[in-house]
Amino acid sequence: MCAKATMEEFEALLNEAFEIDTPQEGSVVKGKVIAIEAGQAIIDVGYKMEGRVELKEFANPGEAPSIAVGDEVEVFLDRVENARGEAVISREKARREEAWDRLEQAYASEERVDGAIFGRVKGGFTVDLGGAVAFLPGSQVDVRPVRDAGPLMGLKQPFQILKMDRRRGNIVVSRRAILEESRAEQRAEVIAKLAEGEVVDGVVKNITEYGAFVDLGGVDGLLHVTDMAWRRVNHPSEILAIGETVKVQVVKINKDTHRISLGMKQLQSDPWDAVENKFPLGSVHKGRVTNITDYGAFVELEAGVEGLVHVSEMSWTKKNVHPGKIVSTSQEVDVMVLEIDTTKRRVSLGLKQTQRNPWEVFAETHPVGTEIEGEVKNITEFGLFIGLENDIDGMVHLSDLSWEQRGEDAIQNYRKGDMVKAVVTEVDVEKERISLSIKALDADTFSDAVDGVKRGSVVTVEVTAIEDGGIEVEYNGMKSFIRRSDLARDRADQRPERFQVGDKVDARVTNVDSKTRKLGVSIKAREIAEEKEAVEQYGSSDSGASLGDILGAALKGDK
């Protein structure tokens, strides 16, 4: 009976064993560590199956493996049996499966997950989320670009899952979203305690070209470069350093965007309040050139007060040059206050006004009629420009080059660089113009010759040449030409050959042109004038007297 009972019990146990299913490959099973050897953990997963797992699979990134004999662990069953009769298992795959289940729940509920950055890849970093590997883009590491991510490596910290795809095994996470959320909460709390106009202490956190970000104890405020000092600040690094503690005033708070504007100069007295008293119009002061532009130069009169010397107010003589060729940065110059606009905080300054107007000086030292000497600086179609003292020029017009030649012909005798003499004929200080004359160096023979001669006068001329078209005559050294039609009143007498060289004849002046330097004379005009005068004096032919009678009477009267 006993043996029979034993056989029945064994048969029941055997049937029970066969009824239990062998674990399915590709599932997670529980096992017990029964030994650790050669860097591997031997795990009994039951069902008379054992497998080996590398110890490193039990370690978190940057940490030593924590596993001991007797520990119960979950492993992933790849295959029931390999070539050595052992089960193929993996702790890493088990953690991954476990992690994916956990992460999918967190993603669905938008919860944060803990992880550690353990590697760098193109475009970002890899993060271990407790068995699953996620991608952290470089733009999602911090609210500002991170140059050195070394201190963040291996550090356990929260992340926000942005995207995940289990089929493809992709997970994208963000550290920046966590920081922005916590900063927003902290910012709102700090901002609620701040008030515009309040003076607080802050630490310079970052410096840019346009200003500095100051940490006010959990919230950053922008200290713009224009609010750092009343004077011009070219770059914030001139007066601030990262890590420096500064006292600032809250200028403006935007409750919607949580942006805070700060100021340092507001804690100092505004120098513009006393500008009109310190720098009255017309006063001259010494200043320092702080900036040079295409349209002028800025000169600092005192800390916080700058004025602009416009390019037109920089030099009496240098009109079309860049301000940088007249002054240089940091140069000390004397300037005159020309205009003050306290509303716009502008001061107009003059540099040339501190020096005497060179045209005024020239007018005083070189009155009209003074003879000067200078170099031909430029030759134009309308005259010569002569270089004078103090970098000013005088102009000799074409008409003032020569008495004898046309201006267009006379100008051909000059070259750039020639030294010439001239006479000052006019100085216009307001128009900054000096007129010179070269021909004035010599006497005007034409004016001397025709002095006292007017149109209608009768002069005695000497015949110097006989031509087909008329005769050439001379009066006081001035040549003139009488055309054939002007040789006589009667057409029959309009013959040049009836005259001889050396003959002296009376002629009537028809034109005196000082510009063309020509004297117009006519024998015919003289005869007509004499006839008219005789008719008026001795009678009219209309009364019955003949022209011969009238002329005869006139001749007798002359006798």
XYZ file of C-alpha atoms in Angstrom:
559
model
C 0.000 0.000 0.000
C 2.800 2.397 0.960
C 4.693 1.869 -2.285
C 1.522 2.294 -4.246
C 0.794 5.604 -2.469
C 4.302 6.853 -3.166
C 3.954 6.102 -6.850
C 0.638 7.922 -6.961
C 2.122 11.007 -5.297
C 5.065 11.027 -7.737
C 2.696 10.661 -10.688
C 0.627 13.606 -9.396
C 3.702 15.767 -8.995
C 4.913 14.834 -12.486
C 1.523 15.665 -13.995
C 1.542 18.972 -12.121
C 4.992 19.759 -13.506
C 3.890 19.044 -17.072
C 0.791 21.178 -16.630
C 2.972 24.268 -15.818
C 3.933 26.144 -19.018
C 7.540 26.986 -19.780
C 7.987 30.829 -19.763
C 7.517 32.414 -23.178
C 10.552 33.820 -24.981
C 10.483 37.628 -25.250
C 8.901 38.142 -21.844
C 10.139 39.509 -18.541
C 10.629 36.882 -15.796
C 11.801 36.983 -12.190
C 15.058 35.373 -11.172
C 17.441 34.989 -8.244
C 21.159 35.674 -8.217
C 22.851 32.421 -7.218
C 26.453 33.356 -7.979
C 28.743 36.138 -9.230
C 31.838 35.158 -11.162
C 34.045 36.488 -13.986
C 32.179 39.806 -14.165
C 28.876 38.072 -14.621
C 25.873 37.301 -12.447
C 24.421 33.771 -12.658
C 20.642 33.961 -12.286
C 18.167 31.153 -11.678
C 14.981 32.011 -13.503
C 13.215 28.809 -12.361
C 11.957 26.008 -14.498
C 15.434 24.484 -14.040
C 16.866 27.313 -16.184
C 19.871 29.466 -15.441
C 21.418 32.336 -17.401
C 24.297 34.792 -17.218
C 24.137 38.619 -17.244
C 27.060 41.075 -17.419
C 27.395 43.000 -14.164
C 27.478 46.318 -16.022
C 23.836 45.796 -16.925
C 22.991 46.272 -13.249
C 24.703 49.668 -13.031
C 23.258 53.112 -13.679
C 25.322 55.477 -15.885
C 28.332 56.702 -13.966
C 27.716 54.341 -11.031
C 29.134 50.977 -9.916
C 26.875 47.903 -10.272
C 24.844 47.131 -7.128
C 24.055 43.397 -7.160
C 24.642 40.600 -4.648
C 23.977 36.843 -4.317
C 20.408 36.260 -3.202
C 18.983 39.398 -4.851
C 15.808 38.928 -6.792
C 15.805 40.660 -10.159
C 13.703 40.822 -13.262
C 15.344 39.808 -16.537
C 14.254 39.577 -20.153
C 14.158 36.031 -21.571
C 15.555 36.110 -25.103
C 15.822 32.322 -25.584
C 15.065 29.317 -23.358
C 18.300 27.545 -24.218
C 21.479 28.337 -26.093
C 24.247 26.063 -27.356
C 25.556 25.586 -23.804
C 22.146 24.687 -22.474
C 21.761 28.035 -20.675
C 18.937 30.513 -20.887
C 19.769 33.742 -22.796
C 18.657 36.563 -20.511
C 19.210 40.354 -20.263
C 18.775 42.731 -17.372
C 19.118 45.764 -19.678
C 16.240 44.653 -21.904
C 14.100 43.988 -18.858
C 14.829 47.469 -17.551
C 14.036 48.852 -20.970
C 10.671 47.128 -21.140
C 9.901 48.221 -17.624
C 11.054 51.755 -18.391
C 8.964 52.032 -21.569
C 5.834 51.017 -19.681
C 6.602 53.572 -16.994
C 7.558 56.330 -19.505
C 4.442 55.828 -21.608
C 2.325 56.373 -18.531
C 4.351 59.493 -17.643
C 4.083 60.825 -21.221
C 0.329 60.298 -21.253
C -0.087 62.155 -17.957
C 2.590 64.794 -18.850
C 4.589 63.932 -15.742
C 8.286 64.560 -15.284
C 10.726 61.648 -15.417
C 14.149 61.303 -13.804
C 17.215 60.582 -15.865
C 20.923 61.224 -16.279
C 22.891 62.609 -19.241
C 25.583 60.057 -20.048
C 26.790 60.759 -23.602
C 27.187 63.328 -26.358
C 25.871 62.771 -29.894
C 25.456 64.945 -32.968
C 23.036 67.740 -32.186
C 22.648 66.962 -28.486
C 23.067 64.357 -25.733
C 21.874 60.876 -24.690
C 19.910 60.457 -21.469
C 19.303 57.276 -19.457
C 15.727 57.267 -18.178
C 16.107 54.233 -15.934
C 16.656 51.710 -18.723
C 15.445 53.555 -21.810
C 17.768 55.832 -23.754
C 16.383 59.223 -24.846
C 17.716 62.056 -27.032
C 18.194 65.506 -25.509
C 18.579 68.196 -28.259
C 21.211 70.853 -27.603
C 18.539 73.562 -27.696
C 16.632 71.833 -24.880
C 19.501 71.634 -22.378
C 19.056 75.088 -20.818
C 17.208 78.357 -21.290
C 20.456 79.815 -22.654
C 23.130 78.146 -24.808
C 25.411 75.907 -22.720
C 29.093 75.996 -23.691
C 30.258 73.337 -21.236
C 27.875 70.484 -20.393
C 30.491 68.679 -18.266
C 28.911 69.545 -14.883
C 25.580 68.082 -16.070
C 26.946 64.683 -17.114
C 25.838 61.786 -14.883
C 23.730 64.081 -12.692
C 20.286 62.679 -11.911
C 17.692 65.310 -12.695
C 14.110 65.672 -13.995
C 13.201 65.807 -17.695
C 10.031 66.417 -19.669
C 9.152 63.947 -22.454
C 8.450 65.872 -25.661
C 7.944 62.952 -28.006
C 8.157 59.136 -27.940
C 7.662 56.284 -30.421
C 7.967 52.776 -28.923
C 7.893 51.011 -32.263
C 10.902 52.960 -33.491
C 12.470 53.183 -30.052
C 12.639 57.026 -30.133
C 12.290 59.281 -27.100
C 12.957 63.045 -27.111
C 13.214 64.855 -23.781
C 13.749 68.428 -22.568
C 15.550 69.815 -19.548
C 14.814 73.376 -20.610
C 11.035 72.915 -20.187
C 11.579 71.970 -16.523
C 13.844 74.991 -15.951
C 11.449 77.390 -17.647
C 8.553 76.121 -15.600
C 10.418 76.414 -12.307
C 11.839 79.805 -13.344
C 8.372 81.020 -14.264
C 7.071 80.080 -10.837
C 10.081 81.611 -9.136
C 9.917 84.698 -11.380
C 6.252 85.276 -10.629
C 6.964 85.022 -6.910
C 9.905 87.454 -7.035
C 8.150 89.901 -9.375
C 5.168 90.023 -7.053
C 7.482 91.381 -4.366
C 9.124 94.021 -6.604
C 7.826 97.498 -7.317
C 8.840 100.069 -9.929
C 11.248 102.608 -8.483
C 12.538 100.161 -5.852
C 16.313 99.951 -5.359
C 17.671 96.383 -5.075
C 20.973 94.537 -5.144
C 21.712 92.114 -7.956
C 24.523 90.028 -9.399
C 25.699 90.500 -12.991
C 24.938 87.170 -14.639
C 25.655 87.829 -18.305
C 27.003 90.689 -20.453
C 26.001 91.372 -24.040
C 26.668 94.203 -26.490
C 23.372 95.866 -25.635
C 23.435 95.472 -21.859
C 23.749 93.090 -18.909
C 21.430 90.561 -17.256
C 21.300 90.984 -13.486
C 20.081 88.194 -11.164
C 17.731 89.661 -8.561
C 17.460 86.450 -6.553
C 15.781 84.016 -8.893
C 14.698 86.380 -11.637
C 16.787 88.220 -14.221
C 16.397 91.867 -15.141
C 17.891 93.646 -18.135
C 20.178 96.572 -17.466
C 20.374 98.260 -20.866
C 23.626 99.933 -21.844
C 21.852 103.312 -22.085
C 20.716 103.001 -18.453
C 24.146 102.199 -17.012
C 25.491 105.745 -16.852
C 24.609 109.247 -17.986
C 27.740 109.278 -20.147
C 28.165 107.286 -23.365
C 29.070 103.634 -22.707
C 30.460 101.891 -25.802
C 30.302 98.414 -24.234
C 28.878 97.259 -20.868
C 32.174 95.558 -20.018
C 33.662 99.049 -19.540
C 31.874 99.396 -16.191
C 30.566 95.894 -15.295
C 32.017 92.413 -14.768
C 30.276 89.031 -14.533
C 29.721 88.070 -10.902
C 29.857 91.671 -9.697
C 27.201 92.804 -7.199
C 25.532 96.048 -8.263
C 22.836 98.323 -6.878
C 20.087 98.964 -9.422
C 16.687 100.575 -9.601
C 13.631 98.789 -10.984
C 12.660 101.035 -13.890
C 9.789 99.020 -15.357
C 8.022 95.702 -14.765
C 5.932 94.017 -17.431
C 3.482 91.804 -15.561
C 2.449 89.952 -18.727
C 5.887 89.004 -20.045
C 7.588 89.056 -16.615
C 10.328 91.280 -18.024
C 12.132 93.667 -15.724
C 14.022 96.754 -16.884
C 16.747 98.024 -14.569
C 18.783 101.205 -14.328
C 21.968 102.371 -12.629
C 22.159 105.959 -13.818
C 18.782 106.650 -12.169
C 20.547 106.431 -8.815
C 22.763 109.384 -9.784
C 21.857 113.037 -10.302
C 21.035 113.960 -13.890
C 23.827 116.221 -15.200
C 21.420 117.666 -17.789
C 19.572 119.535 -15.054
C 22.444 122.025 -14.849
C 23.557 122.089 -18.486
C 22.135 125.519 -19.365
C 23.830 127.144 -16.368
C 27.153 125.361 -16.826
C 27.376 125.746 -20.584
C 25.744 129.017 -21.704
C 25.368 129.764 -25.406
C 28.530 131.177 -26.978
C 30.810 129.920 -24.211
C 33.951 127.960 -25.088
C 34.851 124.749 -23.245
C 37.412 122.001 -23.461
C 36.014 118.542 -24.240
C 37.062 115.037 -25.256
C 36.083 113.410 -28.559
C 34.186 110.205 -27.687
C 32.815 109.073 -31.043
C 33.252 109.939 -34.717
C 30.558 109.407 -37.357
C 30.082 110.349 -41.003
C 28.073 113.412 -40.013
C 30.269 114.754 -37.204
C 31.954 114.047 -33.879
C 30.565 113.684 -30.342
C 32.438 115.618 -27.675
C 32.017 114.952 -23.952
C 31.817 118.217 -22.016
C 31.528 116.412 -18.667
C 30.440 112.961 -17.461
C 26.986 112.364 -18.917
C 26.871 115.437 -21.162
C 27.854 115.079 -24.786
C 27.425 117.463 -27.670
C 27.614 117.008 -31.413
C 30.009 118.957 -33.582
C 28.359 118.685 -36.983
C 30.716 118.232 -39.918
C 29.672 121.667 -41.200
C 30.897 123.244 -37.939
C 34.289 121.539 -37.825
C 36.449 123.593 -40.160
C 36.277 126.881 -42.030
C 38.079 125.462 -45.037
C 37.741 121.641 -45.086
C 34.212 121.248 -46.410
C 34.001 117.784 -47.938
C 36.247 115.649 -45.737
C 35.393 112.943 -43.203
C 35.362 114.192 -39.580
C 37.975 111.527 -38.783
C 40.497 113.506 -40.828
C 39.973 116.588 -38.676
C 39.761 115.090 -35.154
C 40.527 111.718 -33.563
C 38.883 109.731 -30.771
C 39.991 110.747 -27.233
C 41.464 114.001 -28.567
C 40.897 117.062 -26.392
C 39.456 120.014 -28.318
C 38.071 123.480 -27.638
C 34.439 123.849 -28.691
C 31.812 126.597 -28.584
C 28.230 125.979 -27.418
C 25.928 126.903 -30.331
C 22.561 125.497 -29.229
C 21.032 123.598 -26.262
C 17.830 121.523 -26.340
C 17.272 120.147 -22.825
C 14.041 118.397 -23.867
C 15.833 116.304 -26.483
C 19.048 116.336 -24.409
C 21.076 117.716 -27.284
C 23.917 120.210 -27.401
C 25.153 121.588 -30.707
C 28.828 122.506 -30.645
C 31.168 124.292 -33.005
C 34.854 123.617 -33.492
C 35.624 126.213 -36.144
C 34.022 128.979 -34.034
C 36.951 128.757 -31.591
C 39.228 129.948 -34.402
C 39.059 133.190 -36.364
C 37.306 133.145 -39.705
C 40.196 133.017 -42.208
C 38.199 135.138 -44.688
C 37.820 137.870 -42.063
C 41.542 137.716 -41.344
C 42.325 137.893 -45.059
C 39.990 140.854 -45.540
C 41.782 142.706 -42.727
C 45.292 141.928 -43.926
C 44.650 142.103 -47.678
C 42.342 144.996 -48.600
C 41.160 145.434 -52.178
C 44.091 146.380 -54.404
C 46.637 144.318 -52.459
C 49.020 142.281 -54.603
C 49.374 138.618 -53.604
C 51.248 135.567 -54.840
C 50.025 131.973 -54.742
C 50.036 128.559 -56.349
C 47.514 127.512 -59.003
C 45.508 124.831 -57.162
C 42.897 124.098 -59.797
C 41.978 125.077 -63.344
C 38.305 125.091 -64.324
C 36.319 126.196 -67.363
C 35.557 129.520 -65.707
C 38.922 130.434 -64.215
C 41.865 129.670 -61.909
C 41.826 128.855 -58.190
C 44.845 130.282 -56.390
C 45.926 128.903 -52.998
C 46.219 131.578 -50.308
C 47.217 131.535 -46.634
C 45.198 129.627 -43.989
C 44.070 127.025 -46.565
C 41.733 129.359 -48.409
C 41.488 129.914 -52.167
C 40.947 132.916 -54.370
C 39.531 132.795 -57.892
C 40.734 134.545 -61.035
C 37.842 134.640 -63.504
C 38.512 134.175 -67.216
C 37.736 137.842 -67.785
C 40.459 138.850 -65.315
C 43.330 136.915 -66.896
C 44.449 139.273 -69.658
C 43.729 142.663 -71.219
C 44.708 141.535 -74.675
C 43.574 137.910 -74.981
C 40.203 136.229 -74.679
C 39.889 134.405 -71.338
C 39.535 131.000 -73.045
C 42.858 131.622 -74.815
C 44.672 133.199 -71.855
C 43.878 130.286 -69.484
C 45.852 127.950 -71.750
C 49.029 129.704 -70.560
C 48.658 128.349 -66.996
C 49.343 124.941 -65.424
C 48.474 123.440 -62.055
C 51.295 124.205 -59.594
C 52.364 127.456 -61.293
C 53.176 130.352 -58.972
C 51.327 133.488 -60.086
C 50.794 137.014 -58.880
C 47.396 138.710 -58.757
C 45.554 141.672 -57.267
C 42.709 141.376 -54.723
C 39.570 142.836 -56.309
C 36.868 141.690 -53.827
C 36.535 139.816 -50.496
C 33.052 138.522 -49.575
C 33.323 137.143 -46.023
C 29.745 135.866 -45.838
C 29.965 133.930 -49.102
C 33.585 132.976 -48.328
C 34.671 134.224 -51.722
C 37.837 136.060 -52.785
C 38.070 137.517 -56.279
C 41.494 138.085 -57.824
C 42.731 139.636 -61.057
C 45.941 138.932 -62.927
C 45.371 141.509 -65.641
C 45.055 144.200 -62.941
C 48.803 143.886 -62.420
C 49.209 145.865 -65.693
C 47.633 149.167 -66.687
C 44.489 149.024 -68.818
C 45.663 150.576 -72.103
C 42.136 150.547 -73.511
C 40.708 152.549 -70.597
C 43.561 155.013 -70.808
C 43.108 155.377 -74.541
C 39.369 155.987 -74.461
C 39.377 158.075 -71.307
C 36.812 160.818 -71.792
C 35.573 159.382 -75.069
C 31.838 158.736 -75.193
C 29.440 157.458 -77.751
C 28.713 160.274 -80.219
C 32.079 161.930 -79.736
C 34.088 162.917 -82.822
C 37.714 161.794 -82.760
C 40.607 162.079 -85.182
C 42.012 158.688 -86.242
C 44.995 157.771 -88.386
C 44.697 155.274 -91.252
C 47.083 152.357 -90.663
C 45.949 149.840 -93.307
C 43.784 149.684 -96.441
C 41.698 146.535 -97.050
C 38.939 145.549 -99.451
C 36.315 145.556 -96.738
C 37.324 148.858 -95.189
C 40.210 150.639 -93.499
C 42.105 150.007 -90.258
C 42.578 153.083 -88.098
C 44.286 153.879 -84.806
C 43.267 156.147 -81.960
C 45.698 156.699 -79.063
C 47.295 153.323 -79.776
C 43.954 151.482 -79.961
C 43.172 149.774 -83.271
C 39.732 150.003 -84.805
C 38.231 149.103 -88.186
C 35.880 151.147 -90.312
C 33.849 149.022 -92.676
C 33.326 149.993 -96.305
C 29.684 150.908 -95.617
C 30.806 153.354 -92.883
C 33.447 155.193 -95.018
C 31.019 157.827 -96.368
C 27.384 158.902 -96.505
C 27.346 158.750 -100.271
C 27.630 155.289 -101.739
C 30.000 156.534 -104.448
C 32.516 157.636 -101.817
C 32.481 154.312 -99.919
C 35.790 153.304 -101.499
C 38.750 152.258 -99.284
C 41.219 153.162 -102.022
C 40.450 156.866 -101.688
C 42.361 156.763 -98.410
C 46.082 156.361 -97.891
C 48.069 155.013 -94.943
C 48.928 157.943 -92.712
C 45.816 159.954 -93.563
C 44.075 161.508 -90.619
C 40.314 161.628 -90.728
C 37.549 162.594 -88.320
C 35.089 159.872 -87.318
C 32.130 159.616 -84.965
C 32.352 157.127 -81.998
C 29.526 154.602 -82.341
C 30.470 152.213 -79.504
C 32.839 151.975 -76.533
C 32.903 148.326 -75.259
C 35.193 147.878 -72.263
C 34.522 144.146 -72.085
C 35.494 143.369 -75.659
C 37.949 146.308 -75.589
C 36.687 147.627 -78.915
C 36.172 151.176 -80.093
C 33.620 151.543 -82.886
C 34.029 154.602 -85.227
C 32.244 155.674 -88.443
C 32.922 158.448 -90.987
C 29.407 157.991 -92.340
C 27.904 158.547 -88.882
C 29.901 161.766 -88.505
C 28.689 163.104 -91.858
C 25.055 162.257 -91.082
C 25.336 163.920 -87.668
C 26.878 167.052 -89.186
C 24.133 167.186 -91.824
C 21.430 166.854 -89.206
C 23.026 169.571 -87.075
C 23.280 171.914 -90.081
C 19.650 171.340 -91.026
C 18.498 172.115 -87.502
C 20.638 175.241 -87.301
C 20.272 176.788 -90.748
C 16.914 175.661 -91.942
C 15.003 172.788 -93.391
C 14.897 171.681 -96.989
C 11.143 171.484 -96.596
C 10.988 175.339 -96.429
C 12.303 175.638 -100.024
C 16.035 175.876 -99.298
C 18.236 173.366 -101.054
C 20.773 171.190 -99.243
C 23.554 173.076 -101.024
C 22.202 176.383 -99.754
C 22.012 174.982 -96.205
C 25.512 173.544 -96.261
C 26.852 176.716 -97.883
C 25.315 178.781 -95.132
C 26.769 176.428 -92.579
C 30.206 176.724 -94.112
C 30.024 180.517 -94.194
C 28.962 180.469 -90.593
C 31.987 178.347 -89.752
C 34.226 180.863 -91.534
